[in-house]
Amino acid sequence: MYNDNVRNRIIEISKKHESLQNLLQMLSREAIIYYCACNSEKSPVKVMLNKNEYTVIATSKEVLTEAKQYLDINNIIEIDAISIIRSILRTENKGAIINLGDESQLILDTDMLKLLYREIVVMDLYMKGGAYVIQNDKDYLLVEAKGKKLFNIVLTEDDGKELKELLNQKGNVIFKCWKEILPYFVATKCVALIYNFSKKDMVYVGEPYLGWLYDSPFQ
């Protein structure tokens, strides 16, 4: 028996035929770290499935080691969920396979991976109690897409500086709590927060998440 609570929860959810949303929310809360196999070139190991390439990640070293019959494992690295999924989404891969060859195996195509990524990002934003924004005087940076206003947010100051340069904007990159961000969001009639604007891992965060973020006790 593996000492891997996330693996066991995946199996449990599958056997109970619970919804995809329950599965993704569980992973966003409990699978904070993933294990990634690297080849001799120090790149994440990928496998072909139905002529599509998937990156292999695992919820424990034990499960990943058991997959060695399918993989060229030169090294195993530990990486946080946001970093590895962001990296996968920014490649041309079809998606990710979690726990390859195990009873708990999950195949997540790009669309499903984006749904998981949003849940993980929202959980991180909740735990941080706010986000980095670009502020110019009393205004925050907004963008428009299809006539709808979106409020730009990022998770780190460096990401904010990169976004500021990309959009050629003035102002300061500053951390703001949700009780400062969301009243402005409502007043300017935004429809969603937008994380990592213009990137392949761009995420929209709207209802029902906004009320939950506003009530975060970590601000």
Coordinates of N, CA and C in Angstrom, one line a residue:
M1 N 0.9 -1.2 0.0 CA 0.0 0.0 0.0 C 0.9 1.2 0.0
Y2 N 0.7 2.1 -0.9 CA 1.4 3.4 -1.0 C 0.9 4.3 0.1
N3 N 1.9 5.0 0.7 CA 1.6 6.1 1.7 C 1.4 7.3 0.9
D4 N 0.3 7.4 0.1 CA 0.1 8.5 -0.8 C -1.4 8.8 -0.8
N5 N -1.7 9.8 0.1 CA -3.2 10.2 0.3 C -3.8 10.7 -1.0
V6 N -3.1 11.4 -1.8 CA -3.7 11.9 -3.0 C -4.1 10.8 -4.0
R7 N -3.1 9.9 -4.1 CA -3.4 8.7 -5.0 C -4.6 8.0 -4.5
N8 N -4.7 7.7 -3.2 CA -5.9 7.0 -2.6 C -7.2 7.8 -2.8
R9 N -7.1 9.1 -2.7 CA -8.3 9.9 -3.0 C -8.8 9.9 -4.4
I10 N -7.8 9.8 -5.4 CA -8.2 9.7 -6.8 C -8.9 8.4 -7.0
I11 N -8.4 7.3 -6.4 CA -9.1 6.0 -6.6 C -10.4 6.0 -6.0
E12 N -10.6 6.6 -4.8 CA -11.8 6.7 -4.1 C -12.9 7.5 -4.9
I13 N -12.5 8.6 -5.4 CA -13.4 9.5 -6.2 C -13.8 8.8 -7.5
S14 N -12.9 8.0 -8.1 CA -13.2 7.3 -9.3 C -14.2 6.2 -9.0
K15 N -14.0 5.5 -7.9 CA -14.9 4.3 -7.6 C -16.3 4.8 -7.3
K16 N -16.4 6.0 -6.7 CA -17.7 6.6 -6.3 C -18.3 7.4 -7.4
H17 N -17.6 7.4 -8.6 CA -18.1 8.2 -9.7 C -18.5 9.6 -9.4
E18 N -17.7 10.2 -8.6 CA -17.9 11.6 -8.2 C -17.6 12.5 -9.5
S19 N -18.0 13.7 -9.4 CA -17.9 14.6 -10.6 C -16.4 15.1 -10.8
L20 N -16.2 15.5 -12.0 CA -14.9 16.0 -12.4 C -14.5 17.2 -11.5
Q21 N -15.5 18.0 -11.2 CA -15.2 19.2 -10.4 C -14.7 18.8 -9.0
N22 N -15.3 17.7 -8.4 CA -14.8 17.3 -7.1 C -13.4 16.8 -7.2
L23 N -13.1 16.1 -8.3 CA -11.7 15.6 -8.5 C -10.7 16.7 -8.6
L24 N -11.1 17.7 -9.4 CA -10.2 18.9 -9.6 C -10.0 19.7 -8.3
Q25 N -11.1 19.9 -7.6 CA -11.0 20.6 -6.3 C -10.1 19.8 -5.3
M26 N -10.2 18.5 -5.2 CA -9.4 17.7 -4.3 C -7.9 17.9 -4.7
L27 N -7.6 17.8 -6.0 CA -6.2 17.9 -6.4 C -5.7 19.3 -6.1
S28 N -6.5 20.3 -6.3 CA -6.0 21.7 -6.0 C -5.7 21.9 -4.6
R29 N -6.4 21.2 -3.7 CA -6.2 21.4 -2.2 C -5.1 20.4 -1.7
E30 N -5.0 19.2 -2.2 CA -4.1 18.2 -1.6 C -2.9 17.9 -2.4
A31 N -2.9 18.1 -3.7 CA -1.7 17.8 -4.6 C -0.9 19.1 -4.8
I32 N -0.3 19.5 -3.7 CA 0.5 20.7 -3.8 C 1.8 20.5 -4.5
I33 N 2.4 19.3 -4.3 CA 3.6 19.0 -5.0 C 3.4 17.8 -5.9
Y34 N 4.1 17.8 -7.0 CA 4.2 16.7 -7.9 C 5.6 16.2 -8.1
Y35 N 5.7 15.0 -8.6 CA 7.1 14.4 -8.9 C 7.2 14.2 -10.4
C36 N 8.3 14.6 -10.9 CA 8.4 14.6 -12.4 C 9.7 13.8 -12.7
A37 N 9.6 12.9 -13.6 CA 10.7 12.2 -14.1 C 11.5 13.0 -15.2
C38 N 12.8 13.0 -15.1 CA 13.6 13.7 -16.1 C 14.5 12.7 -16.8
N39 N 14.7 12.9 -18.1 CA 15.6 12.1 -18.9 C 17.0 12.5 -18.7
S40 N 17.9 11.9 -19.5 CA 19.3 12.3 -19.4 C 19.6 13.7 -19.8
E41 N 18.7 14.3 -20.6 CA 18.8 15.7 -21.0 C 18.2 16.7 -20.0
K42 N 17.8 16.2 -18.8 CA 17.2 16.9 -17.8 C 15.8 17.6 -18.2
S43 N 15.2 17.0 -19.1 CA 13.8 17.5 -19.6 C 12.8 16.5 -19.0
P44 N 11.6 17.0 -18.7 CA 10.5 16.2 -18.2 C 10.2 15.0 -19.2
V45 N 10.0 13.8 -18.7 CA 9.8 12.7 -19.6 C 8.4 12.8 -20.1
K46 N 8.2 12.4 -21.4 CA 6.9 12.5 -22.1 C 6.7 11.1 -22.7
V47 N 5.4 10.8 -22.8 CA 5.0 9.5 -23.5 C 4.0 9.9 -24.6
M48 N 4.0 9.0 -25.6 CA 3.0 9.1 -26.7 C 1.8 8.3 -26.4
L49 N 0.6 8.9 -26.7 CA -0.6 8.2 -26.5 C -1.6 8.7 -27.6
N50 N -2.0 7.8 -28.4 CA -2.8 8.1 -29.6 C -2.2 9.2 -30.4
K51 N -0.9 9.1 -30.7 CA -0.1 10.0 -31.5 C 0.0 11.4 -30.9
N52 N -0.3 11.5 -29.6 CA -0.2 12.8 -28.9 C 0.8 12.7 -27.8
E53 N 1.5 13.7 -27.5 CA 2.6 13.7 -26.5 C 2.1 14.3 -25.1
Y54 N 2.3 13.5 -24.1 CA 1.9 13.9 -22.7 C 3.1 13.9 -21.8
T55 N 3.1 14.9 -20.9 CA 4.1 15.0 -19.8 C 3.6 14.1 -18.7
V56 N 4.6 13.3 -18.1 CA 4.3 12.4 -17.0 C 4.6 13.0 -15.7
I57 N 3.6 13.1 -14.8 CA 3.9 13.6 -13.4 C 3.2 12.6 -12.5
A58 N 3.6 12.6 -11.2 CA 3.1 11.7 -10.2 C 2.9 12.3 -8.9
T59 N 2.0 11.7 -8.1 CA 1.7 12.3 -6.8 C 2.6 11.8 -5.7
S60 N 3.5 10.8 -6.0 CA 4.6 10.4 -5.1 C 5.7 9.8 -5.9
K61 N 6.9 9.7 -5.2 CA 8.1 9.1 -5.9 C 7.8 7.6 -6.1
E62 N 7.1 7.0 -5.2 CA 6.9 5.5 -5.3 C 6.1 5.2 -6.6
V63 N 5.0 5.9 -6.8 CA 4.2 5.7 -8.0 C 5.0 5.9 -9.2
L64 N 5.8 7.0 -9.2 CA 6.6 7.3 -10.4 C 7.7 6.3 -10.7
T65 N 8.3 5.8 -9.6 CA 9.3 4.7 -9.7 C 8.7 3.5 -10.3
E66 N 7.5 3.1 -9.9 CA 6.8 2.0 -10.5 C 6.6 2.1 -12.0
A67 N 6.6 3.3 -12.5 CA 6.3 3.5 -13.9 C 7.6 3.4 -14.8
K68 N 8.7 3.0 -14.2 CA 10.0 2.9 -14.9 C 9.9 2.0 -16.1
Q69 N 9.0 1.0 -16.1 CA 8.9 0.1 -17.2 C 8.5 0.8 -18.5
Y70 N 7.8 2.0 -18.3 CA 7.3 2.8 -19.4 C 8.2 4.0 -19.7
L71 N 9.1 4.3 -18.8 CA 9.8 5.6 -18.9 C 11.3 5.4 -18.9
D72 N 12.0 6.4 -19.4 CA 13.5 6.6 -19.3 C 13.7 7.5 -18.1
I73 N 13.8 7.0 -16.9 CA 14.0 7.9 -15.7 C 15.4 8.0 -15.4
N74 N 16.0 9.2 -15.6 CA 17.4 9.5 -15.2 C 17.4 10.1 -13.8
N75 N 16.4 10.9 -13.5 CA 16.3 11.6 -12.2 C 14.9 12.0 -11.9
I76 N 14.6 12.1 -10.6 CA 13.2 12.5 -10.2 C 13.3 13.8 -9.5
I77 N 12.5 14.8 -9.9 CA 12.5 16.1 -9.2 C 11.2 16.4 -8.6
E78 N 11.2 17.2 -7.6 CA 10.0 17.6 -6.9 C 9.6 19.0 -7.3
I79 N 8.4 19.3 -7.7 CA 8.1 20.6 -8.2 C 6.6 21.0 -7.8
D80 N 6.4 22.2 -7.5 CA 5.1 22.6 -7.0 C 4.1 22.6 -8.2
A81 N 2.8 22.4 -7.8 CA 1.8 22.2 -8.8 C 1.6 23.3 -9.9
I82 N 1.7 24.6 -9.4 CA 1.5 25.7 -10.3 C 2.7 25.7 -11.4
S83 N 3.9 25.5 -10.9 CA 5.0 25.6 -11.8 C 5.0 24.5 -12.9
I84 N 4.7 23.2 -12.5 CA 4.8 22.1 -13.5 C 3.6 22.2 -14.5
I85 N 2.4 22.6 -14.0 CA 1.3 22.7 -14.9 C 1.4 23.9 -15.8
R86 N 1.9 25.0 -15.3 CA 2.2 26.1 -16.1 C 3.2 25.8 -17.2
S87 N 4.2 25.0 -16.9 CA 5.2 24.6 -17.8 C 4.6 23.7 -18.9
I88 N 3.7 22.8 -18.5 CA 3.1 21.9 -19.5 C 2.2 22.7 -20.5
L89 N 1.4 23.6 -19.9 CA 0.5 24.4 -20.7 C 1.2 25.3 -21.7
R90 N 2.4 25.7 -21.4 CA 3.2 26.6 -22.3 C 4.0 25.8 -23.4
T91 N 3.8 24.5 -23.4 CA 4.5 23.7 -24.4 C 3.4 23.3 -25.4
E92 N 3.8 22.5 -26.4 CA 2.9 22.0 -27.4 C 2.3 20.6 -27.0
N93 N 2.5 20.2 -25.8 CA 2.0 18.9 -25.3 C 0.5 18.9 -25.4
K94 N 0.0 17.7 -25.5 CA -1.5 17.5 -25.5 C -2.0 17.6 -24.0
G95 N -1.2 17.4 -23.1 CA -1.6 17.5 -21.7 C -0.7 16.7 -20.7
A96 N -1.3 16.1 -19.7 CA -0.4 15.4 -18.7 C -1.1 14.1 -18.3
I97 N -0.2 13.1 -18.0 CA -0.7 11.9 -17.4 C -0.2 11.8 -16.0
I98 N -1.1 11.8 -15.0 CA -0.8 11.7 -13.6 C -0.8 10.2 -13.2
N99 N 0.3 9.7 -12.6 CA 0.4 8.4 -12.1 C 0.3 7.3 -13.2
L100 N 1.1 7.4 -14.2 CA 1.2 6.5 -15.3 C 1.2 5.1 -14.9
G101 N 0.3 4.2 -15.4 CA 0.4 2.8 -15.2 C -0.2 2.4 -13.9
D102 N -0.6 3.3 -13.0 CA -1.1 2.9 -11.7 C -2.7 2.9 -11.8
E103 N -3.3 2.3 -10.7 CA -4.7 2.3 -10.6 C -5.3 3.7 -10.6
S104 N -4.5 4.6 -10.1 CA -5.0 6.0 -10.0 C -4.7 6.9 -11.2
Q105 N -4.3 6.2 -12.3 CA -3.9 7.0 -13.5 C -5.0 7.9 -14.0
L106 N -4.5 9.2 -14.3 CA -5.4 10.2 -14.8 C -4.8 10.7 -16.1
I107 N -5.6 10.8 -17.2 CA -5.1 11.5 -18.4 C -5.9 12.8 -18.5
L108 N -5.2 13.9 -18.5 CA -5.8 15.2 -18.6 C -5.3 15.9 -19.9
D109 N -6.3 16.1 -20.8 CA -5.9 16.8 -22.0 C -5.8 18.3 -21.6
T110 N -5.4 19.1 -22.6 CA -5.1 20.5 -22.3 C -6.3 21.2 -21.7
D111 N -7.5 20.9 -22.2 CA -8.7 21.6 -21.6 C -8.9 21.2 -20.1
M112 N -8.8 19.9 -19.8 CA -8.9 19.5 -18.4 C -7.8 20.0 -17.6
L113 N -6.6 20.1 -18.1 CA -5.5 20.6 -17.4 C -5.7 22.1 -17.0
K114 N -6.3 22.8 -18.0 CA -6.6 24.3 -17.7 C -7.6 24.4 -16.6
L115 N -8.6 23.5 -16.5 CA -9.6 23.5 -15.4 C -8.9 23.3 -14.1
L116 N -8.0 22.3 -14.1 CA -7.2 22.0 -12.9 C -6.4 23.2 -12.5
Y117 N -5.7 23.8 -13.5 CA -4.8 24.9 -13.2 C -5.6 26.1 -12.6
R118 N -6.8 26.3 -13.1 CA -7.6 27.4 -12.6 C -7.9 27.1 -11.1
E119 N -8.2 25.9 -10.8 CA -8.5 25.6 -9.4 C -7.3 25.8 -8.5
I120 N -6.1 25.4 -9.0 CA -4.9 25.6 -8.2 C -4.6 27.0 -8.0
V121 N -4.7 27.8 -9.1 CA -4.4 29.2 -9.0 C -5.4 29.9 -8.1
V122 N -6.7 29.6 -8.1 CA -7.6 30.2 -7.2 C -7.3 29.8 -5.8
M123 N -6.9 28.6 -5.5 CA -6.6 28.2 -4.2 C -5.4 29.0 -3.7
D124 N -4.4 29.2 -4.5 CA -3.2 30.0 -4.2 C -3.6 31.5 -3.9
L125 N -4.4 32.0 -4.7 CA -4.9 33.4 -4.5 C -5.7 33.5 -3.2
Y126 N -6.4 32.5 -2.9 CA -7.2 32.5 -1.6 C -6.3 32.5 -0.4
M127 N -5.3 31.6 -0.5 CA -4.3 31.5 0.6 C -3.4 32.7 0.8
K128 N -3.2 33.4 -0.3 CA -2.4 34.6 -0.3 C -3.2 35.8 0.2
G129 N -4.5 35.7 0.1 CA -5.4 36.8 0.5 C -5.4 38.0 -0.4
G130 N -4.9 37.8 -1.7 CA -4.8 38.9 -2.6 C -4.0 38.5 -3.8
A131 N -3.6 39.5 -4.6 CA -2.8 39.3 -5.8 C -1.9 40.5 -6.1
Y132 N -0.9 40.3 -7.0 CA -0.2 41.5 -7.5 C -0.9 42.1 -8.6
V133 N -1.0 43.4 -8.6 CA -1.7 44.2 -9.7 C -0.8 45.3 -10.1
I134 N -1.2 45.9 -11.2 CA -0.4 47.1 -11.7 C -1.3 48.3 -11.4
Q135 N -0.8 49.2 -10.6 CA -1.6 50.4 -10.1 C -0.9 51.7 -10.6
N136 N -1.7 52.5 -11.3 CA -1.2 53.8 -11.8 C -2.1 54.9 -11.1
D137 N -1.6 55.6 -10.2 CA -2.3 56.6 -9.4 C -3.4 55.8 -8.6
K138 N -4.7 56.0 -8.8 CA -5.7 55.3 -8.1 C -6.4 54.2 -9.0
D139 N -5.9 54.0 -10.2 CA -6.5 53.1 -11.1 C -5.6 51.8 -11.2
Y140 N -6.3 50.7 -11.5 CA -5.7 49.4 -11.7 C -5.7 49.1 -13.2
L141 N -4.8 48.3 -13.7 CA -4.7 47.9 -15.1 C -5.8 47.0 -15.5
L142 N -6.6 47.4 -16.4 CA -7.7 46.5 -17.0 C -7.4 46.3 -18.5
V143 N -8.0 45.2 -19.0 CA -7.9 45.0 -20.4 C -9.3 44.7 -20.9
E144 N -9.5 44.8 -22.2 CA -10.8 44.5 -22.8 C -10.7 43.4 -23.8
A145 N -11.6 42.5 -23.8 CA -11.7 41.4 -24.7 C -13.2 41.2 -25.1
K146 N -13.4 41.3 -26.4 CA -14.8 41.2 -26.9 C -15.7 42.2 -26.2
G147 N -15.2 43.4 -26.0 CA -16.1 44.4 -25.4 C -16.3 44.2 -23.9
K148 N -15.6 43.3 -23.2 CA -15.8 43.0 -21.8 C -14.5 43.4 -21.1
K149 N -14.7 44.0 -19.9 CA -13.5 44.5 -19.1 C -13.0 43.3 -18.2
L150 N -11.7 43.2 -18.2 CA -11.1 42.1 -17.4 C -10.0 42.8 -16.5
F151 N -9.9 42.3 -15.2 CA -9.0 42.9 -14.3 C -7.7 42.0 -14.2
N152 N -6.6 42.6 -14.5 CA -5.3 41.9 -14.6 C -4.8 41.6 -13.2
I153 N -4.4 40.3 -12.9 CA -3.7 39.9 -11.7 C -2.6 39.0 -12.0
V154 N -1.6 38.9 -11.2 CA -0.6 37.9 -11.3 C -0.2 37.4 -9.8
L155 N 0.6 36.3 -9.8 CA 0.9 35.7 -8.5 C 2.2 36.3 -7.9
T156 N 3.1 36.8 -8.7 CA 4.3 37.3 -8.2 C 4.7 38.7 -8.7
E157 N 5.5 39.3 -8.0 CA 6.0 40.7 -8.4 C 6.7 40.6 -9.7
D158 N 7.5 39.6 -9.9 CA 8.3 39.5 -11.2 C 7.3 39.3 -12.4
D159 N 6.2 38.5 -12.2 CA 5.2 38.3 -13.2 C 4.6 39.6 -13.5
G160 N 4.3 40.4 -12.5 CA 3.7 41.8 -12.7 C 4.6 42.7 -13.5
K161 N 5.9 42.7 -13.2 CA 6.8 43.5 -14.0 C 6.9 43.1 -15.4
E162 N 6.8 41.8 -15.7 CA 6.8 41.2 -17.0 C 5.6 41.7 -17.8
L163 N 4.4 41.6 -17.1 CA 3.2 42.1 -17.7 C 3.2 43.5 -18.0
K164 N 3.7 44.3 -17.1 CA 3.8 45.8 -17.2 C 4.6 46.1 -18.5
E165 N 5.7 45.4 -18.6 CA 6.6 45.7 -19.8 C 5.9 45.2 -21.1
L166 N 5.3 44.1 -21.0 CA 4.6 43.5 -22.2 C 3.5 44.5 -22.7
L167 N 2.8 45.1 -21.8 CA 1.7 46.0 -22.2 C 2.1 47.4 -22.3
N168 N 3.4 47.7 -22.0 CA 4.0 49.0 -22.1 C 3.2 50.0 -21.2
Q169 N 3.0 49.6 -19.9 CA 2.2 50.4 -19.0 C 3.0 51.1 -18.0
K170 N 2.5 52.2 -17.5 CA 3.1 52.9 -16.4 C 2.5 52.4 -15.1
G171 N 3.0 52.8 -13.9 CA 2.5 52.5 -12.7 C 3.4 51.5 -11.9
N172 N 2.9 51.1 -10.8 CA 3.7 50.2 -9.9 C 3.1 48.8 -9.7
V173 N 3.9 47.8 -9.6 CA 3.4 46.5 -9.3 C 3.4 46.4 -7.8
I174 N 2.2 46.1 -7.3 CA 1.9 46.1 -5.9 C 1.0 45.1 -5.5
F175 N 1.2 44.5 -4.3 CA 0.2 43.5 -3.8 C -1.0 44.2 -3.1
K176 N -2.1 43.7 -3.5 CA -3.4 44.2 -2.9 C -4.2 43.1 -2.4
C177 N -4.9 43.3 -1.3 CA -5.8 42.2 -0.8 C -7.2 42.3 -1.6
W178 N -7.9 41.2 -1.4 CA -9.2 41.1 -2.2 C -10.2 42.2 -1.8
K179 N -10.2 42.6 -0.6 CA -11.1 43.6 -0.1 C -10.8 45.0 -0.7
E180 N -9.6 45.1 -1.3 CA -9.2 46.3 -2.1 C -9.5 46.1 -3.6
I181 N -9.2 45.0 -4.0 CA -9.3 44.7 -5.5 C -10.8 44.6 -5.9
L182 N -11.6 43.8 -5.2 CA -12.9 43.5 -5.7 C -13.9 44.6 -5.7
P183 N -13.8 45.6 -4.8 CA -14.7 46.7 -4.9 C -14.5 47.5 -6.2
Y184 N -13.2 47.7 -6.5 CA -12.8 48.4 -7.8 C -13.3 47.6 -9.0
F185 N -13.1 46.2 -8.9 CA -13.6 45.3 -9.9 C -15.1 45.5 -10.2
V186 N -15.9 45.6 -9.2 CA -17.3 45.8 -9.3 C -17.6 47.2 -9.8
A187 N -17.0 48.2 -9.3 CA -17.2 49.6 -9.7 C -16.9 49.9 -11.2
T188 N -16.0 49.2 -11.7 CA -15.6 49.3 -13.1 C -16.3 48.3 -14.0
K189 N -17.2 47.6 -13.5 CA -18.0 46.6 -14.2 C -17.2 45.6 -15.0
C190 N -16.1 45.1 -14.3 CA -15.4 44.0 -14.9 C -16.2 42.7 -14.8
V191 N -15.9 41.8 -15.7 CA -16.6 40.5 -15.7 C -15.8 39.3 -15.2
A192 N -14.5 39.5 -15.1 CA -13.6 38.4 -14.6 C -12.3 39.0 -14.3
L193 N -11.6 38.3 -13.3 CA -10.1 38.5 -13.2 C -9.4 37.8 -14.3
I194 N -8.3 38.3 -14.7 CA -7.6 37.5 -15.8 C -6.1 37.4 -15.3
Y195 N -5.7 36.1 -15.1 CA -4.4 35.8 -14.6 C -3.5 35.4 -15.8
N196 N -2.2 36.0 -15.8 CA -1.2 35.7 -16.8 C -1.8 36.1 -18.2
F197 N -2.3 37.3 -18.3 CA -2.8 37.8 -19.6 C -1.8 37.5 -20.8
S198 N -2.3 37.0 -21.9 CA -1.7 36.8 -23.2 C -0.8 35.6 -23.1
K199 N -0.7 34.8 -22.0 CA 0.2 33.6 -22.0 C -0.7 32.4 -22.3
K200 N 0.0 31.3 -22.6 CA -0.8 30.1 -22.9 C -1.5 29.5 -21.7
D201 N -1.0 29.9 -20.5 CA -1.6 29.5 -19.3 C -2.6 30.5 -18.7
M202 N -3.0 31.4 -19.5 CA -4.0 32.5 -19.1 C -5.2 31.8 -18.5
V203 N -5.7 32.4 -17.4 CA -6.9 31.9 -16.7 C -7.8 33.0 -16.4
Y204 N -9.1 32.7 -16.6 CA -10.2 33.6 -16.3 C -10.8 33.2 -14.9
V205 N -10.9 34.1 -14.0 CA -11.5 33.8 -12.7 C -12.7 34.7 -12.5
G206 N -13.9 34.1 -12.5 CA -15.1 34.8 -12.3 C -15.9 34.2 -11.2
E207 N -17.2 34.3 -11.2 CA -18.1 33.6 -10.3 C -18.0 32.1 -10.6
P208 N -18.2 31.2 -9.5 CA -18.5 31.5 -8.1 C -17.3 31.8 -7.2
Y209 N -16.1 32.0 -7.8 CA -14.9 32.2 -7.0 C -14.7 33.5 -6.4
L210 N -15.3 34.6 -6.9 CA -15.0 35.9 -6.4 C -15.5 36.1 -5.0
G211 N -16.6 35.7 -4.6 CA -17.1 35.8 -3.3 C -16.2 35.1 -2.3
W212 N -15.8 33.9 -2.7 CA -14.9 33.1 -1.9 C -13.6 33.8 -1.6
L213 N -13.0 34.4 -2.7 CA -11.8 35.2 -2.5 C -12.0 36.4 -1.6
Y214 N -13.1 37.0 -1.8 CA -13.4 38.2 -1.0 C -13.4 37.9 0.5
D215 N -13.9 36.7 0.8 CA -14.0 36.3 2.2 C -12.8 35.6 2.8
S216 N -11.7 35.5 2.0 CA -10.5 34.9 2.4 C -10.0 35.5 3.8
P217 N -9.8 34.6 4.8 CA -9.3 35.1 6.1 C -7.9 35.4 6.1
F218 N -7.2 35.3 5.0 CA -5.7 35.5 5.0 C -5.3 36.9 4.5
Q219 N -6.3 37.8 4.5 CA -5.9 39.2 4.1 C -6.0 40.1 5.3

